[in-house]
Tab-separated table of C-alpha atoms in Angstrom:
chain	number	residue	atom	x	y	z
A	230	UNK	CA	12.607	14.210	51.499
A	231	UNK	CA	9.087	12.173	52.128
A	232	UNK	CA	9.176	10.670	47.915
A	233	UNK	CA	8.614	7.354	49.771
A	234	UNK	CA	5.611	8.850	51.850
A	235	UNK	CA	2.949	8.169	49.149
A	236	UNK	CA	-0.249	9.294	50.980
A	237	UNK	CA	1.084	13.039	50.764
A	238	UNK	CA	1.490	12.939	47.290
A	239	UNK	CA	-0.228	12.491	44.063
A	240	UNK	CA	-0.079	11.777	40.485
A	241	UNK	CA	-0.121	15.082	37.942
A	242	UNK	CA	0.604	15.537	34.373
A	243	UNK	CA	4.145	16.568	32.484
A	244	UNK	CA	2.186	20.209	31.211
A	245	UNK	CA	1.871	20.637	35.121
A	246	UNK	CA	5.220	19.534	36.059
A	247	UNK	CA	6.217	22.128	33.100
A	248	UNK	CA	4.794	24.981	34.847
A	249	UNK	CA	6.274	24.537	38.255
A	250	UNK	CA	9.643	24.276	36.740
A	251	UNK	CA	8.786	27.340	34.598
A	252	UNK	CA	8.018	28.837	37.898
A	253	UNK	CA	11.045	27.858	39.590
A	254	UNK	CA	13.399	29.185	36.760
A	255	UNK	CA	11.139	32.499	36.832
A	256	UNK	CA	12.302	32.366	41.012
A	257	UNK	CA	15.874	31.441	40.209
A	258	UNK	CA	16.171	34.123	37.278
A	259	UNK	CA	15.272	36.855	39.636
A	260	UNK	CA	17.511	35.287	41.954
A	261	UNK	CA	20.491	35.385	39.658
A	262	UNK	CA	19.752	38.770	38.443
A	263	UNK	CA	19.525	40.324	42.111
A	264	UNK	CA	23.009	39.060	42.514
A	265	UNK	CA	24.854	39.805	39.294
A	266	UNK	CA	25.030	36.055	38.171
A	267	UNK	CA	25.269	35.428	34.499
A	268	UNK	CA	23.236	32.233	33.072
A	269	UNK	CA	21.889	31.182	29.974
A	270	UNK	CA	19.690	28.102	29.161
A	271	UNK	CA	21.058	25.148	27.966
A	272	UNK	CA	21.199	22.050	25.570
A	273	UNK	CA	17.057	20.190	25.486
A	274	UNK	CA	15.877	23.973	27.517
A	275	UNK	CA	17.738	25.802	24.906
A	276	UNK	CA	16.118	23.922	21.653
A	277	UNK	CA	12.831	24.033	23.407
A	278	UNK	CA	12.900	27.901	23.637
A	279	UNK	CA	14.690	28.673	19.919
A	280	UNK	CA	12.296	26.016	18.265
A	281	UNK	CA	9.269	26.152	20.856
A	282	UNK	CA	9.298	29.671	22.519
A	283	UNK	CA	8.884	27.272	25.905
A	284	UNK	CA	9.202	23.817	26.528
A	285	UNK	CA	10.144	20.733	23.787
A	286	UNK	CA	6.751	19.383	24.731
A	287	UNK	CA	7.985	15.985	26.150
A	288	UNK	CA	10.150	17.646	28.242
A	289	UNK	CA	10.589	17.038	31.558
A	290	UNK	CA	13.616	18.969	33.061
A	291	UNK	CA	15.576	22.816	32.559
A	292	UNK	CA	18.939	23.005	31.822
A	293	UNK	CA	21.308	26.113	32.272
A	294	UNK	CA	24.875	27.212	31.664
A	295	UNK	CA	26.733	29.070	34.340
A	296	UNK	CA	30.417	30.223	34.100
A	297	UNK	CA	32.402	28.687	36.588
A	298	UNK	CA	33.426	31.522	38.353
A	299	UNK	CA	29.876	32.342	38.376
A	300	UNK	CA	28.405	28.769	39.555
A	301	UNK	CA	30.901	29.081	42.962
A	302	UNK	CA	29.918	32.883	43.411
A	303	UNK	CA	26.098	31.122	43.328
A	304	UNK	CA	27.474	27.983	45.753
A	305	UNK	CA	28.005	30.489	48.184
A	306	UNK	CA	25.262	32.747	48.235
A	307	UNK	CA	22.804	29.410	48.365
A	308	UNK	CA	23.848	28.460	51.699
A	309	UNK	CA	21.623	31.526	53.586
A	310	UNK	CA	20.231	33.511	50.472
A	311	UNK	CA	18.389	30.819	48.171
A	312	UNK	CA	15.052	30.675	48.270
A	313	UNK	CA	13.025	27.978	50.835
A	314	UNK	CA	11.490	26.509	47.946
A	315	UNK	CA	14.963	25.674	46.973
A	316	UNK	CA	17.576	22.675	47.547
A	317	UNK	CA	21.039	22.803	46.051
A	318	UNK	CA	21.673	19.422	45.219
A	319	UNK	CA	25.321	17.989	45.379
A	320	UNK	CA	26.800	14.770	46.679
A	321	UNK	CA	28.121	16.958	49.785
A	322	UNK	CA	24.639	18.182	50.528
A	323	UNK	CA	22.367	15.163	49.513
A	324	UNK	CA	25.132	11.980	50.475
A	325	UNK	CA	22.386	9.558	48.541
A	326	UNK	CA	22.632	11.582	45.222
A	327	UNK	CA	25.537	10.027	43.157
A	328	UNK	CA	24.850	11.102	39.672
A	329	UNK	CA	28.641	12.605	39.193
A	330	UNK	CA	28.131	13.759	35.622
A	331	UNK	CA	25.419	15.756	36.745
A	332	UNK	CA	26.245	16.801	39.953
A	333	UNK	CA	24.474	20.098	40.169
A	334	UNK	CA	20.869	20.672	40.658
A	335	UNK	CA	18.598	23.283	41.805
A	336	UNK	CA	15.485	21.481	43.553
A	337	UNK	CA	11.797	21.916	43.803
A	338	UNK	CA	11.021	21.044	47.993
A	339	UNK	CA	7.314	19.881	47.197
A	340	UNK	CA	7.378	17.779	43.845
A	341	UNK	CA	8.553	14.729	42.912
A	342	UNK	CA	9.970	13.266	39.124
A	343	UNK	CA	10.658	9.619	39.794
A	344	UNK	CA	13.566	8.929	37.886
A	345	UNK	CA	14.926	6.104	40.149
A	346	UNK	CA	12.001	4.827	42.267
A	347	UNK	CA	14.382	2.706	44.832
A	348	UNK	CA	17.133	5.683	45.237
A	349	UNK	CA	16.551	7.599	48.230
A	350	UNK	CA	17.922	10.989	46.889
A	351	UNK	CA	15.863	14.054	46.796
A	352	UNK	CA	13.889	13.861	43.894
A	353	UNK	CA	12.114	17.194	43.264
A	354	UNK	CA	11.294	18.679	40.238
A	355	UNK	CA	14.491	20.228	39.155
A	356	UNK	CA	17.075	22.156	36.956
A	357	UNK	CA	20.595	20.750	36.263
A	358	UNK	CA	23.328	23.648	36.422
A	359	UNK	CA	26.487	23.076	34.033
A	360	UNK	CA	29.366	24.713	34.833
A	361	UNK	CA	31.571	25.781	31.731
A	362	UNK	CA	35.533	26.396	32.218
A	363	UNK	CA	37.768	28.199	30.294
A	364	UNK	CA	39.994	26.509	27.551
A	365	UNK	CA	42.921	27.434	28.468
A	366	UNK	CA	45.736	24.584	28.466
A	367	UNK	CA	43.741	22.085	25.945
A	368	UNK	CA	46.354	19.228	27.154
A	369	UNK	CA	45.839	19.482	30.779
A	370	UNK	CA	42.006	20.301	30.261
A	371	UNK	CA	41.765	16.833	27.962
A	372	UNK	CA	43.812	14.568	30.337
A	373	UNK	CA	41.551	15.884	33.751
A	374	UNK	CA	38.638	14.907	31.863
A	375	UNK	CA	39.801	11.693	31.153
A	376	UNK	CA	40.715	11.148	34.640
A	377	UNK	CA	37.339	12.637	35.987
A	378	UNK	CA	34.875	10.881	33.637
A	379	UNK	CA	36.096	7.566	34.318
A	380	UNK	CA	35.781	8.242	37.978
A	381	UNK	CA	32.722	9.235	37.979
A	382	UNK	CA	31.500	6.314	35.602
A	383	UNK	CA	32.453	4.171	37.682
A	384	UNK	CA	28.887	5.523	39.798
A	385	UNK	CA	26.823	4.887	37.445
A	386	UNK	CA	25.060	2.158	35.589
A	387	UNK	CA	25.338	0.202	33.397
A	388	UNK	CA	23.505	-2.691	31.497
A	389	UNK	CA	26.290	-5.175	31.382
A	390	UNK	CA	24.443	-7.108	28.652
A	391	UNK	CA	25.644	-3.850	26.080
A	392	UNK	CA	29.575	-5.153	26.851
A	393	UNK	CA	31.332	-7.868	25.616
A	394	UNK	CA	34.852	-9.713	26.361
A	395	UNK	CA	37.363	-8.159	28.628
A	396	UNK	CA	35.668	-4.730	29.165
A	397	UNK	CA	32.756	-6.368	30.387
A	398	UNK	CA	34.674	-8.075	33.007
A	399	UNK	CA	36.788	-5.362	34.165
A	400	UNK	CA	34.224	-2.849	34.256
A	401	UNK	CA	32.081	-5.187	36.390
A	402	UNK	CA	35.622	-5.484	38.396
A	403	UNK	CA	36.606	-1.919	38.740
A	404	UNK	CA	33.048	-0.861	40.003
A	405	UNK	CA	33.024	-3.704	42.464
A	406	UNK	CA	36.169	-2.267	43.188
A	407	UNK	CA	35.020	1.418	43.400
A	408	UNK	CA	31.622	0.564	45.235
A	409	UNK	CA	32.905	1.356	48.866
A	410	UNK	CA	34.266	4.620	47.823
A	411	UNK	CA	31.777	7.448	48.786
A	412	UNK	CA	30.541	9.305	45.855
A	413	UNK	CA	31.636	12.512	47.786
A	414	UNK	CA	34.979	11.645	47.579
A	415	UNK	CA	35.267	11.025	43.486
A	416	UNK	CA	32.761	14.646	43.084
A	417	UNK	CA	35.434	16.733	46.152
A	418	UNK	CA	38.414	14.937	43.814
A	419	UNK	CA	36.915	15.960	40.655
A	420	UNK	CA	36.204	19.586	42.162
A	421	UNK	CA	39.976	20.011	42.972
A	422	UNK	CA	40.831	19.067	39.843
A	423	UNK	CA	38.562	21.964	38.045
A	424	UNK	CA	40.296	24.124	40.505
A	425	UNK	CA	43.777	23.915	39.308
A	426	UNK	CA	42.709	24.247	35.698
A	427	UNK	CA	44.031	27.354	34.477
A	428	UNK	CA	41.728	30.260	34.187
A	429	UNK	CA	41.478	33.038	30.986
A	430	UNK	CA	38.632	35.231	30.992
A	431	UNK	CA	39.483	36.358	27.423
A	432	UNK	CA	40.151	32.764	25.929
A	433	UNK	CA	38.973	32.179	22.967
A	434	UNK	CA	37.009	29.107	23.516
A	435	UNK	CA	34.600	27.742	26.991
A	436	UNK	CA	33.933	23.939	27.462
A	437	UNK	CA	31.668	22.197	29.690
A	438	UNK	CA	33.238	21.295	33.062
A	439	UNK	CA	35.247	18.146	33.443
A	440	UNK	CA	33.095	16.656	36.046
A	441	UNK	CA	29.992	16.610	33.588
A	442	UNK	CA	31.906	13.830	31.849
A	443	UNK	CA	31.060	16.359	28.368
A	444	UNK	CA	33.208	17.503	25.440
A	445	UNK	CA	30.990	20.488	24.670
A	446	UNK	CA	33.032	22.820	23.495
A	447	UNK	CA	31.692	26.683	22.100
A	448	UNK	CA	33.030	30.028	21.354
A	449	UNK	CA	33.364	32.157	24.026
A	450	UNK	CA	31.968	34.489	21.322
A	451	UNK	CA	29.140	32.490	20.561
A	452	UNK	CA	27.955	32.431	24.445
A	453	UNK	CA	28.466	36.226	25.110
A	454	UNK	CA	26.784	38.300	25.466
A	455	UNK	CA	23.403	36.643	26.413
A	456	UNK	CA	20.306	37.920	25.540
A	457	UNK	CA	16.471	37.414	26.553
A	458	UNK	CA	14.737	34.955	24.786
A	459	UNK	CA	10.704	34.050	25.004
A	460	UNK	CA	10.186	31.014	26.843
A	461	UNK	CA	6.362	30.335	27.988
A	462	UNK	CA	4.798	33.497	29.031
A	463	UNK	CA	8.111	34.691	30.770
A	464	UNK	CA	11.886	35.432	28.828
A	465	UNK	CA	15.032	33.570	30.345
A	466	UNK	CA	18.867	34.412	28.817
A	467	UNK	CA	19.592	32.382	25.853
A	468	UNK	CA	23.239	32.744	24.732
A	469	UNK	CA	24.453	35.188	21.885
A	470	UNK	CA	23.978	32.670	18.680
A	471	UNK	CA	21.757	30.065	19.925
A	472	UNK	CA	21.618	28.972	16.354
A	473	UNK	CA	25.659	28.136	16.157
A	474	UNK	CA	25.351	26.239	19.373
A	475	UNK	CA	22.015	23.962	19.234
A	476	UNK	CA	23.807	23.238	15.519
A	477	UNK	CA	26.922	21.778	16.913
A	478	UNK	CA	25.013	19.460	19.892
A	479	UNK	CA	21.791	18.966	17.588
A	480	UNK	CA	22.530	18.975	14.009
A	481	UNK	CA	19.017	20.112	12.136
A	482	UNK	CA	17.954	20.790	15.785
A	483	UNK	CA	14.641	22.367	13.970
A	484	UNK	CA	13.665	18.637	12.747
A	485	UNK	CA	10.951	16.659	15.094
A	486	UNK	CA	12.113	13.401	16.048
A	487	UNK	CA	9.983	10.551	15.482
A	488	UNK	CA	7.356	9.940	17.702
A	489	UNK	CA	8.010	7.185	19.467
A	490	UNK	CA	10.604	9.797	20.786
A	491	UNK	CA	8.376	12.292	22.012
A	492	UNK	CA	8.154	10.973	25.902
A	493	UNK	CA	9.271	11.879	28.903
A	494	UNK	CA	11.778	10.146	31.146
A	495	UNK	CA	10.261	10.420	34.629
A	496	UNK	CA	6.712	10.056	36.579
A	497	UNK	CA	5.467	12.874	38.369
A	498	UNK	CA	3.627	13.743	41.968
A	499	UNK	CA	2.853	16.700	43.658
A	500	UNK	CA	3.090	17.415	47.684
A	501	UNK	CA	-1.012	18.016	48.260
A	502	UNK	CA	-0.170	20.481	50.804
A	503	UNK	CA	1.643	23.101	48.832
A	504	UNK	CA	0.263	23.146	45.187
A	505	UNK	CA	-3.585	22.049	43.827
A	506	UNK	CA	-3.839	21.524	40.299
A	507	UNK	CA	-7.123	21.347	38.514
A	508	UNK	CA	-6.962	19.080	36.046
């Protein structure tokens, strides 16, 4: 990944970083569809096309749901089949990317959103994939996401200042503790883990996968079956009541927030060679 080699790149706008990541989900729907794999948008992507018909307009990322089943039929398929314009980003195939609780991600090969200017991780423009499981044992289910999400919080960071007492000390400890520990090894332990979780195609009830450190929980009824939805000048699958689901995450999901809320999270740059914007 050249993010570090500055003279190839330069600055563009979020509206512009909006339409190559419209075009990439227009490349990865077709994908999906040529091969039989079910999707739907998800949480900020899923409010922006229900309440905006494209984009929130401070957005800076897309966001999908994929059935587990259906994310490892996908896994598979990326290794010859996926697009060049593509990277599959996991901490197996990128071993500086160690965001655990979102460890799926479709890359863009010739943009940049600088989210972490002194990680070396690819950094494209991207779209995070999260895998949904069956509920099938609610026990077992709870007690691997325990287990999982404090793993994989143990990669991440944290502003110390926001603790106090004896959690501040021993989560300082247990990530000194943790720090020579590949992240690899907590996402391949976390992966086994979703594999012995019990499997139901007819349950009543799909949740998030445990390695997203999430308790999003929905109706399997609610999900399926998807539908097409408008988003920008294009239609991507939106699940069966939207309206049910952004509810639940969002509340009154139709409600602006304030503006001093309306930004983005990331800085943007383009690979000169590849795209020309006019601006």
């Amino acid at each position: 990944m050249k993010q570090h080699q500055w003279e190839a790149y330069e600055s563009i706008s979020l509206p512009a970083i909006q339409h190559i990541m419209t075009d990439m989900m227009k490349d990865l729907h077709a994908f999906l569809e040529e091969n039989e794999i079910p999707y739907c948008l998800a949480y900020g992507s899923l409010l922006g096309a229900i309440r905006h018909d494209g984009f929130i307009p401070w957005d800076d990322d897309m966001d999908i749901f994929m059935m587990r089943k259906d994310y490892l039929r996908f896994e598979a398929l990326a290794k010859t089949k996926l697009p060049k314009r593509f990277f599959l980003q996991t901490p197996l195939s990128d071993r500086h990317f160690r965001l655990l609780h979102v460890p799926y991600k479709v890359r863009d090969q010739h943009s940049t959103l600088l989210e972490e200017p002194d990680r070396f991780y690819h950094q494209g423009a991207f779209i995070d994939i999260f895998v949904l499981d069956d509920v099938v044992d609610e026990d077992n289910l709870n007690r691997a996401l325990k287990r999982c999400s404090m793993l994989s919080s143990l990669k991440m960071r944290i502003d110390a200042s926001q603790l106090k007492g004896v959690k501040k000390y021993l989560r300082i400890a247990l990530q000194l503790l943790f720090k020579p520990i590949p992240a690899a090894w907590i996402y391949r332990y976390n992966r086994k883990r979703a594999d012995r979780l019990k499997k139901d195609e007819k349950s009543a009830y799909v949740q998030v996968g445990i390695e997203h450190m999430e308790r999003l929980r929905m109706r399997r009824s609610d999900l399926f079956p998807l539908q097409l939805h408008t988003f920008e000048d294009t239609q991507f699958y939106v699940p069966h009541h939207s309206d049910t689901i952004l509810k639940h995450i969002y509340g009154d999901y139709m409600q602006l927030p304030d503006p001093k809320d309306r930004v983005p999270h990331a800085k943007f740059y383009l690979d000169k060679a590849v795209f020309e914007w006019k601006s």
